Coordinates of C-alpha atoms and ligand atoms in Angstrom, one line a residue:
X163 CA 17.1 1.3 11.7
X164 CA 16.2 -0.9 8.6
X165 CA 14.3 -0.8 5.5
X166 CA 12.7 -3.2 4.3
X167 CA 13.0 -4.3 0.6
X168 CA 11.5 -7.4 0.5
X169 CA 8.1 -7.1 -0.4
X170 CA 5.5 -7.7 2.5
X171 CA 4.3 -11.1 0.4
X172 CA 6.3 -13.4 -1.2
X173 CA 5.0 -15.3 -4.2
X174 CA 4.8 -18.6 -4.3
X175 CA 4.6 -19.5 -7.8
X176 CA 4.5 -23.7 -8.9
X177 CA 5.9 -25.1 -12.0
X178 CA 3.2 -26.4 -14.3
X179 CA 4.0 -29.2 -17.0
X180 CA 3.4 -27.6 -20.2
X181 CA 2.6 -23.4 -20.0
X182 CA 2.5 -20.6 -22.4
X183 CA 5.5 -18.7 -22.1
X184 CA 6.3 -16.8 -19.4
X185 CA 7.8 -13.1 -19.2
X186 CA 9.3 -10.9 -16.2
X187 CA 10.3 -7.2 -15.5
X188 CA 12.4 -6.5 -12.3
X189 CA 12.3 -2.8 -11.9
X190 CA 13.1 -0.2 -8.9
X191 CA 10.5 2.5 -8.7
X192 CA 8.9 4.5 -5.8
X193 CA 12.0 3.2 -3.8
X194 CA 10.8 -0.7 -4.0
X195 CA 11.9 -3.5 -5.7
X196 CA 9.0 -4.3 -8.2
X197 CA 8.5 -7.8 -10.3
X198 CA 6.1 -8.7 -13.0
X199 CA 5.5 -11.4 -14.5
X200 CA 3.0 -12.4 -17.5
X201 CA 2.5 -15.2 -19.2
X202 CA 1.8 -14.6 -23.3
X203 CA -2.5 -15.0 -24.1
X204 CA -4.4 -16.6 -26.5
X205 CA -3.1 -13.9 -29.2
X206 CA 0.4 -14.9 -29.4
X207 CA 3.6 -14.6 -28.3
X208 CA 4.5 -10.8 -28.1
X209 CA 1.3 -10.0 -25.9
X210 CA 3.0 -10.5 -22.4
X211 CA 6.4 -8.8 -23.7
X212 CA 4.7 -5.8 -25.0
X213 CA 2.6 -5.9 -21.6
X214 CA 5.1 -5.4 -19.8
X215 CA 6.9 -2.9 -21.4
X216 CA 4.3 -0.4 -21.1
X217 CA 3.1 -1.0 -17.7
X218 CA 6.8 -0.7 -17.0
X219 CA 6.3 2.7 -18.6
X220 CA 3.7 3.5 -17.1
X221 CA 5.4 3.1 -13.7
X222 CA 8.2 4.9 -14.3
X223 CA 6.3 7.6 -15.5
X224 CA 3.8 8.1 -12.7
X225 CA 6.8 8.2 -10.3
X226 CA 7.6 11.3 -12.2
X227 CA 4.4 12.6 -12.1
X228 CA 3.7 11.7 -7.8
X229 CA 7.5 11.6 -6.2
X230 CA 7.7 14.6 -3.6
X231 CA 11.4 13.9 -4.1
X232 CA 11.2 15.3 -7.6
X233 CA 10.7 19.2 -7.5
X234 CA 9.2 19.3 -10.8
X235 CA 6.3 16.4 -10.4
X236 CA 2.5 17.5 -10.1
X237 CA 2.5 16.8 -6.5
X238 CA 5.8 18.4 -5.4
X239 CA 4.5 21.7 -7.5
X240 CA 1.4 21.5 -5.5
X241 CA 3.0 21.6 -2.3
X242 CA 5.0 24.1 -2.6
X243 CA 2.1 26.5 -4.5
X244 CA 1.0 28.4 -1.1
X245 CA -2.5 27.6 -1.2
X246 CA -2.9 28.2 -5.3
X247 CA -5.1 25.8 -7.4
X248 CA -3.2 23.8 -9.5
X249 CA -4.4 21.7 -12.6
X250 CA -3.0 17.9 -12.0
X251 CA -2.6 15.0 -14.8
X252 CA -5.3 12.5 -14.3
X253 CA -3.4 10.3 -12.6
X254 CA -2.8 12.6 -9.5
X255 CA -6.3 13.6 -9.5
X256 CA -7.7 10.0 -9.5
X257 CA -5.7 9.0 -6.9
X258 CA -6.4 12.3 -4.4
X259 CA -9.9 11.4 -5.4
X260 CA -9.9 7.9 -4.2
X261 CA -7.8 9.4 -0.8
X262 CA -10.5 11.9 -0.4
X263 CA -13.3 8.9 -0.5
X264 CA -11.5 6.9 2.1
X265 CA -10.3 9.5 4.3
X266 CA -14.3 10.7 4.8
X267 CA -15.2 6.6 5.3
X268 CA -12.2 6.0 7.8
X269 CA -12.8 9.2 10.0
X270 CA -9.5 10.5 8.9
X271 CA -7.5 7.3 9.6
X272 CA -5.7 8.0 6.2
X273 CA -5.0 11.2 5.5
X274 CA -2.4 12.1 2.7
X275 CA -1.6 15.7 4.9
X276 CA 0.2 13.6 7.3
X277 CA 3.3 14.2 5.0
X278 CA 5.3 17.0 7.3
X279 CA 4.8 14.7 10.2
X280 CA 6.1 11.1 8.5
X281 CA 9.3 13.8 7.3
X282 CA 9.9 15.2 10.6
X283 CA 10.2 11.7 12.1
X284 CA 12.6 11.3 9.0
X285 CA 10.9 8.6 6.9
X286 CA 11.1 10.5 3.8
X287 CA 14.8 11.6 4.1
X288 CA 16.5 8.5 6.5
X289 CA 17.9 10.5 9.2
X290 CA 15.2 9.4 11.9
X291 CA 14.5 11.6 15.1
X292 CA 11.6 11.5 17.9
X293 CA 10.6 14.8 17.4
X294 CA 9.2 16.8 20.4
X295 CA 5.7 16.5 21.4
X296 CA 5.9 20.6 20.5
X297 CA 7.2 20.1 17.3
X298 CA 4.1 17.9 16.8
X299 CA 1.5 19.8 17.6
X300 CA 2.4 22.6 15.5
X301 CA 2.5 20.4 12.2
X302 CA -0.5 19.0 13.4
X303 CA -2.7 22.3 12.7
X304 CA -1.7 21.8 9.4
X305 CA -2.8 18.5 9.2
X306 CA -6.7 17.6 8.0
X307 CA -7.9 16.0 4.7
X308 CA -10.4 18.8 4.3
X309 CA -7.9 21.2 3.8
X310 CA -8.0 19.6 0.2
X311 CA -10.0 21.4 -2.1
X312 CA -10.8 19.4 -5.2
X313 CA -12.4 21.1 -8.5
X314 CA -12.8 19.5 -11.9
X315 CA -8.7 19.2 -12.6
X316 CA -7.6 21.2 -10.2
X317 CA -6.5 20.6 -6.5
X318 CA -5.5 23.5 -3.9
X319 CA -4.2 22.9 -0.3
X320 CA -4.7 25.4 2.4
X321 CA -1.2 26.8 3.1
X322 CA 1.0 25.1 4.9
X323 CA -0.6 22.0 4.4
X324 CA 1.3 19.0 2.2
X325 CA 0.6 15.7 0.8
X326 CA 2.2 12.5 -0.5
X327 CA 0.7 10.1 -1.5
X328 CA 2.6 7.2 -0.9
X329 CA -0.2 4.9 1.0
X330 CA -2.0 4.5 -2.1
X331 CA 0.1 5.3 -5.1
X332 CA 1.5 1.8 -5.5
X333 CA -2.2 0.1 -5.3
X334 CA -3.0 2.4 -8.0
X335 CA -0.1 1.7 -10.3
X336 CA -0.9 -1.8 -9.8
X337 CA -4.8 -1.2 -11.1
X338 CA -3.6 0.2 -14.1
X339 CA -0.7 -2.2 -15.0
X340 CA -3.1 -4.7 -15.0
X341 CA -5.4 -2.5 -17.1
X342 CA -2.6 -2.4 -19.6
X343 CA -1.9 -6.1 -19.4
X344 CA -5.7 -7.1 -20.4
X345 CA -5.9 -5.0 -23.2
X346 CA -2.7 -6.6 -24.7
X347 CA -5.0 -9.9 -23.8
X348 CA -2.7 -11.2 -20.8
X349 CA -5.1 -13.1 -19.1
X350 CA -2.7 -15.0 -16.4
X351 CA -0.2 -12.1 -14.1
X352 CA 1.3 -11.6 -11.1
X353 CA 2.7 -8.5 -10.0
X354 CA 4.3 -7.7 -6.9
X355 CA 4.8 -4.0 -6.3
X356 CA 6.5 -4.5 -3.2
X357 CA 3.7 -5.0 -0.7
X358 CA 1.2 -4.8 -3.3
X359 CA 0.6 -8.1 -5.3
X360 CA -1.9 -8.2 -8.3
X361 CA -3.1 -11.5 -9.7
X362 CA -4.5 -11.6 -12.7
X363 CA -6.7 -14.8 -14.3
X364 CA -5.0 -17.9 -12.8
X365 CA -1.8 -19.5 -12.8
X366 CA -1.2 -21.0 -16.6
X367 CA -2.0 -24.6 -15.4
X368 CA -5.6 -23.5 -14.0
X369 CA -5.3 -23.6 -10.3
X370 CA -5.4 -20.4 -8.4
X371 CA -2.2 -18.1 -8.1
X372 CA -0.5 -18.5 -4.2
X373 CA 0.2 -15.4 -2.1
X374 CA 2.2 -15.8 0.9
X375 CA 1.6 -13.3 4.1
X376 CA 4.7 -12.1 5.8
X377 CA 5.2 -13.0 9.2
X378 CA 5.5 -9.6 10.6
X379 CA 7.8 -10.9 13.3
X380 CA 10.2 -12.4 11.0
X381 CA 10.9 -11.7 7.6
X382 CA 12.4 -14.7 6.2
X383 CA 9.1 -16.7 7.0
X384 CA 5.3 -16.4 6.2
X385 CA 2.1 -16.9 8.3
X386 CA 0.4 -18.3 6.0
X387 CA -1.1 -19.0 2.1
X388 CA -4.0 -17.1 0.5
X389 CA -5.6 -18.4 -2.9
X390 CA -6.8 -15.7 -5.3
X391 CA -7.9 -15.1 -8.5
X392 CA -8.4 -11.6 -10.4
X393 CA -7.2 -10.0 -6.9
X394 CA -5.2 -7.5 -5.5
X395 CA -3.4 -8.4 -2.2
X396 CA -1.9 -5.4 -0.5
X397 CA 0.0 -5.5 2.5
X398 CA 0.6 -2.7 5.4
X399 CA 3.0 -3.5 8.4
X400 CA 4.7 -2.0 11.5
X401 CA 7.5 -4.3 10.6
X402 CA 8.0 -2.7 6.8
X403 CA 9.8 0.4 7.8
X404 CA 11.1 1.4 11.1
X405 CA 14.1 2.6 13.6
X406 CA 14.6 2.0 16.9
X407 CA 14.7 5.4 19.0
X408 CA 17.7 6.4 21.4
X409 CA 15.1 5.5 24.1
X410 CA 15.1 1.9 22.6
X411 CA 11.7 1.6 21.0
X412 CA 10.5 0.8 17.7
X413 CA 8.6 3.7 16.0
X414 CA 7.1 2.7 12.2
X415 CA 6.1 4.9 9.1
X416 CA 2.4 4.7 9.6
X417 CA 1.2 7.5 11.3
X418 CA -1.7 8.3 13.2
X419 CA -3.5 11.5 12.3
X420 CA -5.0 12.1 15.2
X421 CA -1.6 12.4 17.2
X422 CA 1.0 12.2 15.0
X423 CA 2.7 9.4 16.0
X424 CA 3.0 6.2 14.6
X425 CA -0.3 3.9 15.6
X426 CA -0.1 1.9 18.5
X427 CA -3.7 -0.4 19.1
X428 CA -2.0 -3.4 19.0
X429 CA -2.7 -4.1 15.1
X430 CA 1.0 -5.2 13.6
X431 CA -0.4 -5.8 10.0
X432 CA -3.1 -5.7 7.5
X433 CA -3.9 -7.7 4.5
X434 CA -6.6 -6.1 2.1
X435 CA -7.8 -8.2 -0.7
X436 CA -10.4 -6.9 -3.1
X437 CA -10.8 -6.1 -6.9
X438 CA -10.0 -2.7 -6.5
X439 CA -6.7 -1.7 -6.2
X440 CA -6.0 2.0 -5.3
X441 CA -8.6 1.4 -2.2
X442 CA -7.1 -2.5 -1.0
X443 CA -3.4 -0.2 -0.7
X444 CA -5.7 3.3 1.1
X445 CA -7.3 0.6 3.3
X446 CA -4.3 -1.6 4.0
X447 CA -3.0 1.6 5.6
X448 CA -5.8 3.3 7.1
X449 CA -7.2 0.0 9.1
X450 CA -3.8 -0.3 10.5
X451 CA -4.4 3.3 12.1
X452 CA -7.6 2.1 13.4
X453 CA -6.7 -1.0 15.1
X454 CA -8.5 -4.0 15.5
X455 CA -12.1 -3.3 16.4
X456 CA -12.7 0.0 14.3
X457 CA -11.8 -2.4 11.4
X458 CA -14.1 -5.0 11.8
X459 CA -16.7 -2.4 12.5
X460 CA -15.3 -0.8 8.7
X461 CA -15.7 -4.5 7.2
X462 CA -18.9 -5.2 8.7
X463 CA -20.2 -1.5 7.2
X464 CA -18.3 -1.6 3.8
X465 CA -17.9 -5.4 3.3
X466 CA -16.8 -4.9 -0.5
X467 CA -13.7 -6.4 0.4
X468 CA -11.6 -8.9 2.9
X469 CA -9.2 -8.4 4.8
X470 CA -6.4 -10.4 7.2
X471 CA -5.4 -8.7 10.5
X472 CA -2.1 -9.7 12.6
X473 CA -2.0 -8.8 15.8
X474 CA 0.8 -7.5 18.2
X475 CA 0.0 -10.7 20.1
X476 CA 0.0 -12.8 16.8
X477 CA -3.7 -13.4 16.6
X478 CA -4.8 -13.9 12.9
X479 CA -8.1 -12.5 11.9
X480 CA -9.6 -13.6 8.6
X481 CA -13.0 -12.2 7.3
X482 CA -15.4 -15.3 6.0
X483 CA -15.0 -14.2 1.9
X484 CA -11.5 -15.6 2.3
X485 CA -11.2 -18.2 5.1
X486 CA -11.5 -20.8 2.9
X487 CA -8.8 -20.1 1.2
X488 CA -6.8 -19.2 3.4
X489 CA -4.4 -22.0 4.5
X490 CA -2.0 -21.7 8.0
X491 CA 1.3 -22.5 7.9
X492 CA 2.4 -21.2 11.3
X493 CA 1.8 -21.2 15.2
X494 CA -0.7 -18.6 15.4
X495 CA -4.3 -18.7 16.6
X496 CA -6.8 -18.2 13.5
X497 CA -10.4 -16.9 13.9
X498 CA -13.0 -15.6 10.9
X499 CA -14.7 -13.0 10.7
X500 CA -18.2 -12.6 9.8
Ligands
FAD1438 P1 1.6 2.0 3.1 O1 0.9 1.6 4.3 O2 0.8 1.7 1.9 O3 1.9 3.6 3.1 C1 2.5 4.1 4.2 C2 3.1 5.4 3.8 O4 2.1 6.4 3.6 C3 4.1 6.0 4.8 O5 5.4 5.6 4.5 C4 3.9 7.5 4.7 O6 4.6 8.0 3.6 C5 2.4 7.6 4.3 N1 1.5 7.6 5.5 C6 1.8 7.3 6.8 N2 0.7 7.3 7.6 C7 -0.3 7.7 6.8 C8 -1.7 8.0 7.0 N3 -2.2 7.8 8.2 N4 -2.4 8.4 5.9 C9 -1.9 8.5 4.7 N5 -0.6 8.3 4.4 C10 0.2 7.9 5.5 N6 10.3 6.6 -0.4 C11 11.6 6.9 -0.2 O7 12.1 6.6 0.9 N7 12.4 7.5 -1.2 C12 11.8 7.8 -2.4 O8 12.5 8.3 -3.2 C13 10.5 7.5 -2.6 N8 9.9 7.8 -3.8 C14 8.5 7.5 -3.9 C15 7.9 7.9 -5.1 C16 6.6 7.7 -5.3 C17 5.9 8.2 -6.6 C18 5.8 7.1 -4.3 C19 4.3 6.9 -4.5 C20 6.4 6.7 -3.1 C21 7.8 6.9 -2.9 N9 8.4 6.5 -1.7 C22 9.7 6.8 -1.5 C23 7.6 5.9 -0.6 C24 7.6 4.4 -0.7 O9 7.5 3.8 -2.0 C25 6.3 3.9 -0.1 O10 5.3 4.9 0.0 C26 6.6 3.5 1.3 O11 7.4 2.4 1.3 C27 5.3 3.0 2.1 O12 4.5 2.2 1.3 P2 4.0 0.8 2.0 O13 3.3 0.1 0.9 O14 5.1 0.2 2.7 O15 3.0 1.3 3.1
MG1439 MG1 -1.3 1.5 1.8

């Protein structure tokens, strides 16, 4: 067994001659270690400071308003409303919503009603079991993104059915703390919400801000270095949370809806990089279920953002918007894309 809790990129982040000064949060929210860091803009010195206070708000807050471990947050009141329509704060509705769009575009490949089934194989609660193929099936009728009903504020779930929505929360947190960083005029960040790393405006001395990707088959070394600007990176890996079973294989937290087990198509990870960043954390996660050819076929249709794939046989796939900067820094065999 092990969880992870180093985040699925590390940061690489040089040390310029003369910058504006720089602030940082560390914080512990939707059970990952979280760092921010902003660096004060043109209007002075308590812009990044008062930044990052409120997106560190703002984080804590929509934990309270998403965690299915808290009995009293929208979604956990939801799940547990037999099929009643419930009204939702914005937040949870925006980010069903953007589920909903994705779901429909990935042929179910994400689907937040997978919750039951990532429980039962005890992701939620830590005490991990293979459950019986039985056992499956049955949480499996329950399982289907159009047994979401959404209507102006209000979201109902067929009985039985419940969500989490833990593939795409953190992407979404990340879109708005950088919302709240612009309007305090931050125009140079980088956040790392464990696995999901935003990068606002440059680095303070003008070059672009460095993103490592994890090698999946070690965690103490990276793959290689992307080079982005206004971005989010957001990472989804067999390797981030996983046990080994009695029968002494690995099973990870990403499950595929279709059978209710955790994917297996030879994909190991998946690097999304676009401008939005609810949909780079719903697509790091779906295109994972989908494997390797079902996403290039999703790229090659949607193309509004790129996209990194590692595979079990550490082949590295890069899309053309980001191959040139992209920059190797390991054994494995590169090809783009396009
Ligand atoms: P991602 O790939 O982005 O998401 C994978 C997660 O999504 C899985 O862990 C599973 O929950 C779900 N999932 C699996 N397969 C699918 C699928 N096909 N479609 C849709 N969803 C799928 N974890 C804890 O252990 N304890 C906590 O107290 C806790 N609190 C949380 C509170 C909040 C508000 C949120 C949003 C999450 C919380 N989490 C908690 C979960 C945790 O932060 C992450 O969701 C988890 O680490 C996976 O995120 P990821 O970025 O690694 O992977
Ligand atoms: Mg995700």
């Amino acid at each position: 067994m092990k969880k992870a809790v180093f985040a699925a990129a590390l940061l690489l982040c040089g040390c310029a001659a003369k910058t504006p000064e720089k602030h940082t949060r560390e914080l512990f929210a939707m059970d990952t270690y979280m760092s921010l860091t902003a660096y004060d803009g043109e209007s002075g010195s308590e812009s990044a400071e008062a930044a990052l206070s409120e997106a560190v708000d703002f984080i804590n807050a929509l934990e309270r308003e998403l965690s299915v471990t808290l009995s009293e947050s929208d979604i956990s009141v939801l799940n547990s409303a037999s099929g009643e329509r419930i009204t939702v704060g914005s937040d949870a509705l925006s980010i069903i919503s953007t589920s909903l769009e994705i779901s429909s575009q990935t042929d179910g490949a994400l689907d937040i009603t997978v919750y039951p089934l990532v429980r039962e194989w005890g992701f939620t609660t830590g005490e991990y079991r293979i459950p019986e193929d039985e056992v499956l099936q049955d949480l499996l009728q329950n399982v289907g993104y159009g047994r979401i009903s959404v209507e102006g504020q209000t979201v109902a779930l067929a009985e039985g059915t419940e969500i989490d929505l833990g593939a795409l929360a953190k992407g979404y947190a990340g879109s708005r703390a950088v919302e709240i960083l612009r309007v305090h005029g931050v125009t140079s960040a980088i956040l790392d919400l464990g696995g999901n790393v935003c990068a606002v405006g440059k680095k303070p001395d003008g070059t672009a801000w460095r993103v490592a990707v994890a090698d999946p088959d070690n965690s103490s070394e990276y793959l290689g270095i992307l080079d982005v600007e206004d971005k989010f990176v957001v990472t989804s890996g067999k390797y981030e949370r996983y046990f080994t079973g009695d029968d002494g294989k690995r099973y990870h937290h990403i499950i595929d809806p279709k059978t209710g087990k955790p994917s297996e198509n030879g994909l190991n990870a998946v690097t999304v990089i676009g401008t939005d960043g609810t949909k780079c954390d719903a697509l790091s996660t779906a295109l994972l279920v989908m494997g390797e050819e079902r996403a290039v076929q999703y790229w090659r249709e949607y193309g509004d953002f790129d996209m990194l794939l590692v595979t079990d046989d550490r082949r590295l796939l890069v899309t053309d918007g980001i191959s040139d900067g992209f920059r190797l820094t390991s054994d494995c065999q590169v090809s783009v894309i396009e």
